[in-house]
mmCIF file of C-alpha atoms in Angstrom:
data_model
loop_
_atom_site.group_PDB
_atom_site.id
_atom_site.type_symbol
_atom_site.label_atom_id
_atom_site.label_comp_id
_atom_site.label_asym_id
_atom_site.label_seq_id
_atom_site.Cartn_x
_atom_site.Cartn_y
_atom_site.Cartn_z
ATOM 1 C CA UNK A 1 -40.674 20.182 -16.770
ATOM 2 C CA UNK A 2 -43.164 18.460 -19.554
ATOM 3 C CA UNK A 3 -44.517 15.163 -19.263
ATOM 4 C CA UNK A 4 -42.000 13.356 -21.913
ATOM 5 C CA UNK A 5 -38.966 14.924 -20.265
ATOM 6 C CA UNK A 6 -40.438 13.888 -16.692
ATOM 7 C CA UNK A 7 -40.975 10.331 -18.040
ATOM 8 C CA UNK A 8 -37.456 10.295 -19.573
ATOM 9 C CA UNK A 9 -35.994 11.138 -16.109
ATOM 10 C CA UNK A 10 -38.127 8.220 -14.644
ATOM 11 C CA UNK A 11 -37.118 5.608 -17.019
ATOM 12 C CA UNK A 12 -33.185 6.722 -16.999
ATOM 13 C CA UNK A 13 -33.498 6.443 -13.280
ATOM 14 C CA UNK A 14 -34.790 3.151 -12.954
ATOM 15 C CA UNK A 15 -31.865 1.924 -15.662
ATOM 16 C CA UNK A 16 -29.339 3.309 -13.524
ATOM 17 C CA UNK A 17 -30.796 1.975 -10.665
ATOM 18 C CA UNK A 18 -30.630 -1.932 -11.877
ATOM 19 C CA UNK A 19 -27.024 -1.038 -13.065
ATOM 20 C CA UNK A 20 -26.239 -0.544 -10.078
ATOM 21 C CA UNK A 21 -28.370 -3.159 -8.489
ATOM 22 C CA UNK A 22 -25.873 -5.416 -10.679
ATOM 23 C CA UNK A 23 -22.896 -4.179 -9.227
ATOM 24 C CA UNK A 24 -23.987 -4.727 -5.770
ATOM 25 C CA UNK A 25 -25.333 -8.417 -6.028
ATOM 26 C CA UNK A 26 -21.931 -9.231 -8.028
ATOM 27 C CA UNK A 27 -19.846 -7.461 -5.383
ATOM 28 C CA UNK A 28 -21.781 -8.909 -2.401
ATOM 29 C CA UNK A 29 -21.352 -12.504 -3.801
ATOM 30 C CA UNK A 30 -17.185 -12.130 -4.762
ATOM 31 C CA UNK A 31 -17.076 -11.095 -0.872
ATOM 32 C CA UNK A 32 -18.533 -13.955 0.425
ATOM 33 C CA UNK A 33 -16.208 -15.710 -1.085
ATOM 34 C CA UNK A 34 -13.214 -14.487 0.815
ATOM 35 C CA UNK A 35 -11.869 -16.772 3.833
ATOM 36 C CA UNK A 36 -10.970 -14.185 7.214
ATOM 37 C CA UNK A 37 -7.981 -16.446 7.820
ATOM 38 C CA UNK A 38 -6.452 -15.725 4.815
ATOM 39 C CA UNK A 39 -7.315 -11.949 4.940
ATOM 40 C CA UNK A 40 -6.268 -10.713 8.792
ATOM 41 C CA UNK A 41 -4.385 -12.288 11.650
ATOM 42 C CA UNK A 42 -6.034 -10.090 14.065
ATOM 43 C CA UNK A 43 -8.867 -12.475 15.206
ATOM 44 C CA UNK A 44 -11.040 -10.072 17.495
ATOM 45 C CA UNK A 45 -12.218 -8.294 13.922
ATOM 46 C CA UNK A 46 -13.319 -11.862 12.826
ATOM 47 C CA UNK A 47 -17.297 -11.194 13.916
ATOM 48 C CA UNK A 48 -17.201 -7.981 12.396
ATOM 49 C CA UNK A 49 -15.861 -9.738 9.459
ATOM 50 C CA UNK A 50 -18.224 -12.204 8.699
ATOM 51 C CA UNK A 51 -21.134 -9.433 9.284
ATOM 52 C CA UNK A 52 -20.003 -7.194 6.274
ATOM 53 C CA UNK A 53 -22.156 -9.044 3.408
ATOM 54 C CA UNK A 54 -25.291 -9.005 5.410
ATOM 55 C CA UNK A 55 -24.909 -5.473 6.300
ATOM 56 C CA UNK A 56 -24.031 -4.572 2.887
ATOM 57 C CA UNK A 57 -27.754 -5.673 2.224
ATOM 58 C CA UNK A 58 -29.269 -3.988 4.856
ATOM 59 C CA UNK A 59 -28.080 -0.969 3.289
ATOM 60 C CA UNK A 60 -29.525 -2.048 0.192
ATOM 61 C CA UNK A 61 -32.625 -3.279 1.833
ATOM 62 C CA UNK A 62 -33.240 0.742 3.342
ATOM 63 C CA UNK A 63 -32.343 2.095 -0.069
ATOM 64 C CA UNK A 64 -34.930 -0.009 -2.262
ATOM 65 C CA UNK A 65 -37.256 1.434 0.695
ATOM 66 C CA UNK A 66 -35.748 4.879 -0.071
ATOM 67 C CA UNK A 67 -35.340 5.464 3.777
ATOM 68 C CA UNK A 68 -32.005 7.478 3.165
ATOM 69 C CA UNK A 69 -31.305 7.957 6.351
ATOM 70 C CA UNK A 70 -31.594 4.717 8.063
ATOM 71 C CA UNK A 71 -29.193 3.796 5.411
ATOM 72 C CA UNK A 72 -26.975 6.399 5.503
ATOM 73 C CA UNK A 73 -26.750 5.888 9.059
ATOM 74 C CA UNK A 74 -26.052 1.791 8.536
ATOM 75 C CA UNK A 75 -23.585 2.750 5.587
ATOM 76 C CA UNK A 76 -21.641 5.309 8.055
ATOM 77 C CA UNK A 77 -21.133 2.281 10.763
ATOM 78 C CA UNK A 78 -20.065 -0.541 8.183
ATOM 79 C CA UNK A 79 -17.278 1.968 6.595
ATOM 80 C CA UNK A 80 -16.341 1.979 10.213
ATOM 81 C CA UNK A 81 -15.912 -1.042 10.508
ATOM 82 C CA UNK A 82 -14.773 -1.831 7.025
ATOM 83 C CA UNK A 83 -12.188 0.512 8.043
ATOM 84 C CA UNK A 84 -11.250 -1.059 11.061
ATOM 85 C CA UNK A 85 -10.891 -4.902 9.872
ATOM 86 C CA UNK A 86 -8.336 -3.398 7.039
ATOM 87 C CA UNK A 87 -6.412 -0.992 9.631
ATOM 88 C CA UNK A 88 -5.734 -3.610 12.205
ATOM 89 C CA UNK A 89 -5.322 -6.569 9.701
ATOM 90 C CA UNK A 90 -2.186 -4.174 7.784
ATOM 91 C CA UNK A 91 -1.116 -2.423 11.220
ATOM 92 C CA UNK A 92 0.050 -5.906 13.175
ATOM 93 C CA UNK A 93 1.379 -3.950 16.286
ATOM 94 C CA UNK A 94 -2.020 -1.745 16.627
ATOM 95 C CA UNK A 95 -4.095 -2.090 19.685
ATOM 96 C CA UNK A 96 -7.117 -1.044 20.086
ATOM 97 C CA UNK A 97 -8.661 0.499 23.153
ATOM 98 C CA UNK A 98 -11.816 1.902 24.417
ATOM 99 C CA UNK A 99 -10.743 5.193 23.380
ATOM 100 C CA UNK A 100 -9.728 4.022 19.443
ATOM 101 C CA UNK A 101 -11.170 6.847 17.230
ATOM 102 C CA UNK A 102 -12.362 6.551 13.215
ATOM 103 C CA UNK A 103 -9.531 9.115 12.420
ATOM 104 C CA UNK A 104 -6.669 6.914 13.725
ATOM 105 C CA UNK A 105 -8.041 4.035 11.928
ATOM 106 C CA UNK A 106 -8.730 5.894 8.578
ATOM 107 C CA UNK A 107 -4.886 7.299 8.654
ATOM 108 C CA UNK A 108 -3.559 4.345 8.898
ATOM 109 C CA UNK A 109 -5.434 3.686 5.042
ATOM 110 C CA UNK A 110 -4.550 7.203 4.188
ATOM 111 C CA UNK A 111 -0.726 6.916 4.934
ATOM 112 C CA UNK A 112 -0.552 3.375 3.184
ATOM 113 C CA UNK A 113 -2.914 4.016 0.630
ATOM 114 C CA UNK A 114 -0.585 2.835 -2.173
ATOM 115 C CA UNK A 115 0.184 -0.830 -0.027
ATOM 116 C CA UNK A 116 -3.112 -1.378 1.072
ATOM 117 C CA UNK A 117 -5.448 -0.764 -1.872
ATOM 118 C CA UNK A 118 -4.748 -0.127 -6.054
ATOM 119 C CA UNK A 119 -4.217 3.261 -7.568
ATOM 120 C CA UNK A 120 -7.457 3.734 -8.305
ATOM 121 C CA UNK A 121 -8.152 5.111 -4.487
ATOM 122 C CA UNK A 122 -6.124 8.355 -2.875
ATOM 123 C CA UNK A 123 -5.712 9.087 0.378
ATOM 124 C CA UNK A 124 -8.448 11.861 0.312
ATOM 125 C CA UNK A 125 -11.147 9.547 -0.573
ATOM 126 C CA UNK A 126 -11.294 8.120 2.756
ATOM 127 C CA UNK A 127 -12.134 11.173 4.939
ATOM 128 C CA UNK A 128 -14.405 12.141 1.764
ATOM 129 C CA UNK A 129 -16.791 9.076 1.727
ATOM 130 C CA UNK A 130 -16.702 9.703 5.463
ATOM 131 C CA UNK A 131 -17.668 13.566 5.779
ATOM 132 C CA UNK A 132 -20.481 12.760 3.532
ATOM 133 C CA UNK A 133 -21.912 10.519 5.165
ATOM 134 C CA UNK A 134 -21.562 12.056 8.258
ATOM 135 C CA UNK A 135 -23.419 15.176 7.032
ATOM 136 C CA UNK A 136 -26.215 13.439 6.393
ATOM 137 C CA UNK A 137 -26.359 11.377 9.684
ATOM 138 C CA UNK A 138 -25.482 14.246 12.003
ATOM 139 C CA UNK A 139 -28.736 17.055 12.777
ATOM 140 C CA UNK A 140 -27.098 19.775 11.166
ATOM 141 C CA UNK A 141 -28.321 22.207 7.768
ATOM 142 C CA UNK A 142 -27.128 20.104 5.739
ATOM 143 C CA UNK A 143 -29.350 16.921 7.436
ATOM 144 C CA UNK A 144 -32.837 19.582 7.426
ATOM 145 C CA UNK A 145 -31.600 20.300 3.622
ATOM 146 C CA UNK A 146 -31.403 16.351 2.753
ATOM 147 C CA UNK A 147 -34.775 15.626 4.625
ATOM 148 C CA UNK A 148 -36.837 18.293 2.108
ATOM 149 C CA UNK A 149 -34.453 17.048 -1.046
ATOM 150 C CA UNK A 150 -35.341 13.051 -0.329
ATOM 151 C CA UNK A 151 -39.135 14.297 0.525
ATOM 152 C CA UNK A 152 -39.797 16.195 -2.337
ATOM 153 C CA UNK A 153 -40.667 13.859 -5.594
ATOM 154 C CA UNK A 154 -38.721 16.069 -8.018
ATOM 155 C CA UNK A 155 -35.026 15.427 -5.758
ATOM 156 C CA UNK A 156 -35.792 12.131 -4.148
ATOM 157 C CA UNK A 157 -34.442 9.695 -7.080
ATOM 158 C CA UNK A 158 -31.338 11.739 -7.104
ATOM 159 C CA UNK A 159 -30.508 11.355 -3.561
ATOM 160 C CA UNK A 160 -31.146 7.563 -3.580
ATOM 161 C CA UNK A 161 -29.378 7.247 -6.517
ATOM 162 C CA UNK A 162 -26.246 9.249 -5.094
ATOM 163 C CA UNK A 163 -26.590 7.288 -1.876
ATOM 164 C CA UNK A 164 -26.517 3.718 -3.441
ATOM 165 C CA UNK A 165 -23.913 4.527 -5.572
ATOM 166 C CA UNK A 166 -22.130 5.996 -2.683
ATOM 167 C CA UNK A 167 -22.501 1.980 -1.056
ATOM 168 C CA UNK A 168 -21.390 0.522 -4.218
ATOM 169 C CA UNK A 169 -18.050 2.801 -3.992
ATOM 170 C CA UNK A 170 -17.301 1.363 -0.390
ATOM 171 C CA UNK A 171 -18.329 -1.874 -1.303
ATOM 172 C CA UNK A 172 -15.828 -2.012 -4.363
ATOM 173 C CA UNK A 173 -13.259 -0.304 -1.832
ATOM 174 C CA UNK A 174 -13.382 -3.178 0.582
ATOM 175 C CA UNK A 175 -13.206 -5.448 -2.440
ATOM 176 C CA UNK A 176 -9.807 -3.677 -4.129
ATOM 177 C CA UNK A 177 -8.610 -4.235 -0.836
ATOM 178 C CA UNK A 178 -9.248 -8.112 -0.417
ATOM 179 C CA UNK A 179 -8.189 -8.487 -3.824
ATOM 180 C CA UNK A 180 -4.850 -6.520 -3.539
ATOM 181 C CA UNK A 181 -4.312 -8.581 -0.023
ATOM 182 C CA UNK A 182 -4.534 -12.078 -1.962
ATOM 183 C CA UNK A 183 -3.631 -11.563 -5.185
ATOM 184 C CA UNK A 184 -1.953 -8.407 -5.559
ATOM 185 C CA UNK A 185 -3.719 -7.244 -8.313
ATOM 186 C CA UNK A 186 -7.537 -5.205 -9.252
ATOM 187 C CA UNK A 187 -10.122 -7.230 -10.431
ATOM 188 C CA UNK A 188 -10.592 -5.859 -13.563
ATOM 189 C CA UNK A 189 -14.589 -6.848 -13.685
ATOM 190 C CA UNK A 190 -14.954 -4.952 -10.422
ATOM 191 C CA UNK A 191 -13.019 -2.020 -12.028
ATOM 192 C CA UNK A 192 -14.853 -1.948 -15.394
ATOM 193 C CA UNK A 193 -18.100 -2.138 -13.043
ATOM 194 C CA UNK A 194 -17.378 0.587 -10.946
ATOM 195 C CA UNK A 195 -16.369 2.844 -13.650
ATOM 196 C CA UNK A 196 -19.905 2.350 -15.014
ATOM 197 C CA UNK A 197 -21.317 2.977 -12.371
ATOM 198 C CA UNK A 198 -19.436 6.347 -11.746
ATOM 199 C CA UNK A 199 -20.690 7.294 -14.987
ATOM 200 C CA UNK A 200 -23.704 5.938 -14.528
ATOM 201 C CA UNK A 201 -23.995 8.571 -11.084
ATOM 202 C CA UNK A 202 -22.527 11.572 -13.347
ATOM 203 C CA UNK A 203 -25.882 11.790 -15.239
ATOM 204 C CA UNK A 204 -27.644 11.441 -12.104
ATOM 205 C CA UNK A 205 -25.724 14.320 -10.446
ATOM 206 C CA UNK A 206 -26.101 16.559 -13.806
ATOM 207 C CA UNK A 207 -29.610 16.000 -13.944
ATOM 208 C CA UNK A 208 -29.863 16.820 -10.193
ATOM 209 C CA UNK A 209 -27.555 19.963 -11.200
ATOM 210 C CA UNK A 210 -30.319 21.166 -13.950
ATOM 211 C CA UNK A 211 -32.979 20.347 -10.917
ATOM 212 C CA UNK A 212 -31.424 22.861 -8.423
ATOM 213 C CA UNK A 213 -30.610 25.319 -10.646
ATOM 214 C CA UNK A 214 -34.766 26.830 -10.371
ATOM 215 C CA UNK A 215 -34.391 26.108 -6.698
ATOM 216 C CA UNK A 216 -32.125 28.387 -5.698
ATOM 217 C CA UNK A 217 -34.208 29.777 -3.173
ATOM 218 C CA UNK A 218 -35.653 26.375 -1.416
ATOM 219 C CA UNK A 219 -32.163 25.264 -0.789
ATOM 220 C CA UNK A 220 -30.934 28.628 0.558
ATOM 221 C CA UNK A 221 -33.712 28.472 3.391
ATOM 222 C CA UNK A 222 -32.234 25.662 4.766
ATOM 223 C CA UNK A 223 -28.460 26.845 3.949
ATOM 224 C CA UNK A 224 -29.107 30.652 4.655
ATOM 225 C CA UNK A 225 -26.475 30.402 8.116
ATOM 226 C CA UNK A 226 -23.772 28.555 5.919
ATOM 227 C CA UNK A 227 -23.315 30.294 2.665
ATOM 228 C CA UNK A 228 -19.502 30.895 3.852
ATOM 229 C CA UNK A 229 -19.275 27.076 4.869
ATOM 230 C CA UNK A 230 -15.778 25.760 3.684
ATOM 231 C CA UNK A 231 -17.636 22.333 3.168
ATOM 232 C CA UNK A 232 -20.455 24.165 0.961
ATOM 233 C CA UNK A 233 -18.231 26.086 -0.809
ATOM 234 C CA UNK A 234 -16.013 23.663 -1.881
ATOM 235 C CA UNK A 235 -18.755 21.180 -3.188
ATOM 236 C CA UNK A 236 -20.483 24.291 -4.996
ATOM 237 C CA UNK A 237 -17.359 24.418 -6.662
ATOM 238 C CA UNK A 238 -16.998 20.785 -7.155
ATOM 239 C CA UNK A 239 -20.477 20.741 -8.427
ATOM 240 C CA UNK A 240 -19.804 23.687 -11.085
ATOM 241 C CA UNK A 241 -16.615 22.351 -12.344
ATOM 242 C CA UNK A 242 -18.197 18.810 -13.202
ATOM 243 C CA UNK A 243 -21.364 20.746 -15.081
ATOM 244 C CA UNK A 244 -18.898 22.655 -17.028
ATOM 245 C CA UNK A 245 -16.839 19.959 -18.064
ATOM 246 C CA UNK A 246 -19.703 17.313 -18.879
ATOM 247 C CA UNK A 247 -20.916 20.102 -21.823
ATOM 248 C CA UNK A 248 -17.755 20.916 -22.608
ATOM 249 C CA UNK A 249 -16.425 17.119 -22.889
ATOM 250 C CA UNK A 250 -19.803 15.214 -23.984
ATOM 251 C CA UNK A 251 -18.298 13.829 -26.764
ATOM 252 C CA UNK A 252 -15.016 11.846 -25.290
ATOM 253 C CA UNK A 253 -17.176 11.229 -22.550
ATOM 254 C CA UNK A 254 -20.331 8.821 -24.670
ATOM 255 C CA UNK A 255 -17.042 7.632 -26.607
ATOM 256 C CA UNK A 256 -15.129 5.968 -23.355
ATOM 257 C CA UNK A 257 -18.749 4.804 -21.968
ATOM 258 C CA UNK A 258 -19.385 3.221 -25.066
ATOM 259 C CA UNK A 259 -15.737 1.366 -24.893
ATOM 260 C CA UNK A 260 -16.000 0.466 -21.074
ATOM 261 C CA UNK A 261 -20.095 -1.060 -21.692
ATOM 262 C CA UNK A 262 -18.594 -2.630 -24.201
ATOM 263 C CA UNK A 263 -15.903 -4.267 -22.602
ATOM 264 C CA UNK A 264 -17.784 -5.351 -19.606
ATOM 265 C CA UNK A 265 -20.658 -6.971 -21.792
ATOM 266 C CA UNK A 266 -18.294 -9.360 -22.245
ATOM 267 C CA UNK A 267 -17.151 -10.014 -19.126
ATOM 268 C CA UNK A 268 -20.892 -10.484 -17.878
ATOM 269 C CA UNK A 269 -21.311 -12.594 -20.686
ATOM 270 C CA UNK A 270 -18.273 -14.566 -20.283
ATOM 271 C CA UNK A 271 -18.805 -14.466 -16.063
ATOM 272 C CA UNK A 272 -20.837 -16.771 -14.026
ATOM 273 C CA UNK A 273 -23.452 -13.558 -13.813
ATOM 274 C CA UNK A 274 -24.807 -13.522 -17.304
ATOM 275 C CA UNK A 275 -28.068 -14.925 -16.258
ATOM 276 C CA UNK A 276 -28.570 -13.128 -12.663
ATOM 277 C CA UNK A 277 -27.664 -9.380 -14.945
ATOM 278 C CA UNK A 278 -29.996 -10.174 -17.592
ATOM 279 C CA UNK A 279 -32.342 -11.187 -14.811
ATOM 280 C CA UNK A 280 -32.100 -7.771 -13.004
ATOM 281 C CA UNK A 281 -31.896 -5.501 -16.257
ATOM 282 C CA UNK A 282 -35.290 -6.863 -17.585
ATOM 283 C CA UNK A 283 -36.942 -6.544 -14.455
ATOM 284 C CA UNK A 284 -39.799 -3.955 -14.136
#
C-alpha cells in the first residue's frame, strides 16, 4: 500500500470513528433518560437497570484504549443483561433461577421479536450479535486469529471499528426497545443514526475485505483446523456476497447515503446535540 492510500485509510478511519462516537454519546444520554418504573414491573432487574449507561461507557472507555477484548468481554455481559431486563420485563410470569440460561432469555426476544422491538430487528439478530461476540471472548481459532488481526497495525482499526459499531448496534437495540415500550413507535433520529453508522461500518468491512485478500496465508495459520467450520463458511460467504454487491451497487448506494446524511443533518441541527456533534466531528 503507498503512503497517500495509507494516509487516506487513516483519515477515513478516524471520521468514522467520531461518527460513531456521536451515536454513542446521543444514545447513552436518550437512555438515561428513561424511568425503570415505567419500563419493567419486575423490580429485581432494577440494579442491573440503572448500571446499563455506565457500562455502555466502559465499553467505550476499552475501545478508545483499543483493548478489544476487555471490551468484547464487557459488551458480551451487558447484552446479557440487556437481554435479561427486556425478557423478564415482557415475560410477567418468568422466574428466574440459578440455573436461567442466555438462550431461554434470548428466545423469549426471538419469539416476540415483532411485540417487543420495531421491524428493523429479526429474530436472527439476537443469537448473531451473540455468537460474535462470543467468538471473540471464548480461547478458540477464531480468539488466536483476532489477537494477531487487533495486533497487527495494518487490521487493528478495522477490528475496533467493527467492534464499536458492534456496541452502537446493541445500544440502539436496547433503545428501539424502550422506545417501542413507551411510545410505541422508532425514534426516527436513532434510526437515521444507526443507518449511518451501518454504512459508515460497510466501508470499514470492504476496506478490511481488500486488506485480507494478500493475507490469505496469515489467516489460514490460525484457521488451518477449521476451513470446513459451518460458522467460517458461512461468514466467508457473507463476506463475498457484501464485496460483490458494494461494486456492483456503488452508485444507489453514495445516492441513499447522501439522502440519509442529509436528513439527519437536520435533525442534529434541529436536536439539542448540534453543539456536542460539531464538538466531536472537529476534534483531532
Amino acid at each position: 500500500m503507498n503512503t497517500s492510500n495509507y494516509v487516506k485509510k487513516i483519515n477515513d478511519y478516524k471520521k468514522c470513528m467520531k461518527v460513531l462516537e456521536c451515536a454513542h454519546r446521543i444514545y447513552i444520554d436518550e437512555i438515561d433518560n428513561f424511568e425503570f418504573k415505567k419500563i419493567s414491573k419486575y423490580n429485581k432487574s432494577r440494579n442491573m437497570y440503572n448500571k446499563i449507561s455506565t457500562d455502555f461507557k466502559v465499553v467505550n472507555y476499552l475501545i478508545e484504549k483499543e483493548d478489544l477484548f476487555n471490551a468484547a468481554t464487557v459488551l458480551r455481559t451487558l447484552y446479557e443483561n440487556i437481554i435479561y431486563i427486556i425478557a423478564t420485563s415482557y415475560d410477567k410470569k418468568m422466574i428466574v433461577t440459578l440455573d436461567t440460561t442466555p438462550k431461554e432469555l434470548r428466545k423469549i426476544l426471538e419469539d416476540n421479536c415483532n411485540v417487543i422491538f420495531t421491524d428493523y430487528f429479526e429474530k436472527e439478530d439476537f443469537n448473531s450479535i451473540y455468537k460474535y461476540l462470543c467468538k471473540i471472548v471464548h480461547p478458540s481459532s477464531m480468539k488466536e486469529l483476532v489477537s494477531y488481526l487487533v495486533n497487527t497495525i495494518k487490521y487493528k482499526s478495522y477490528m475496533i471499528n467493527n467492534l464499536k459499531y458492534m456496541m452502537i448496534v446493541v445500544e440502539y437495540m436496547y433503545l428501539n426497545y424502550l422506545n417501542k415500550k413507551i411510545k410505541n413507535e422508532d425514534n426516527k433520529f436513532d434510526l437515521n443514526f444507526v443507518d449511518c453508522c451501518t454504512y459508515i461500518n460497510l466501508v470499514n468491512i470492504s476496506y478490511y475485505i481488500i486488506s485480507i485478500k494478500n493475507s490469505t496465508n496469515s489467516i489460514k495459520r490460525f484457521m488451518y483446523y477449521d476451513t470446513k467450520n459451518k460458522y467460517v463458511e458461512e461468514n466467508m460467504k457473507i463476506c463475498e456476497q457484501l464485496s460483490v454487491e458494494l461494486k456492483n451497487n456503488k452508485n444507489s448506494i453514495e445516492k441513499n447515503i447522501k439522502e440519509l446524511t442529509r436528513e439527519l443533518d437536520l435533525q442534529i441541527n434541529e436536536s439539542k446535540y448540534k453543539e456536542l456533534v460539531s464538538t466531536i466531528l472537529k476534534n483531532k
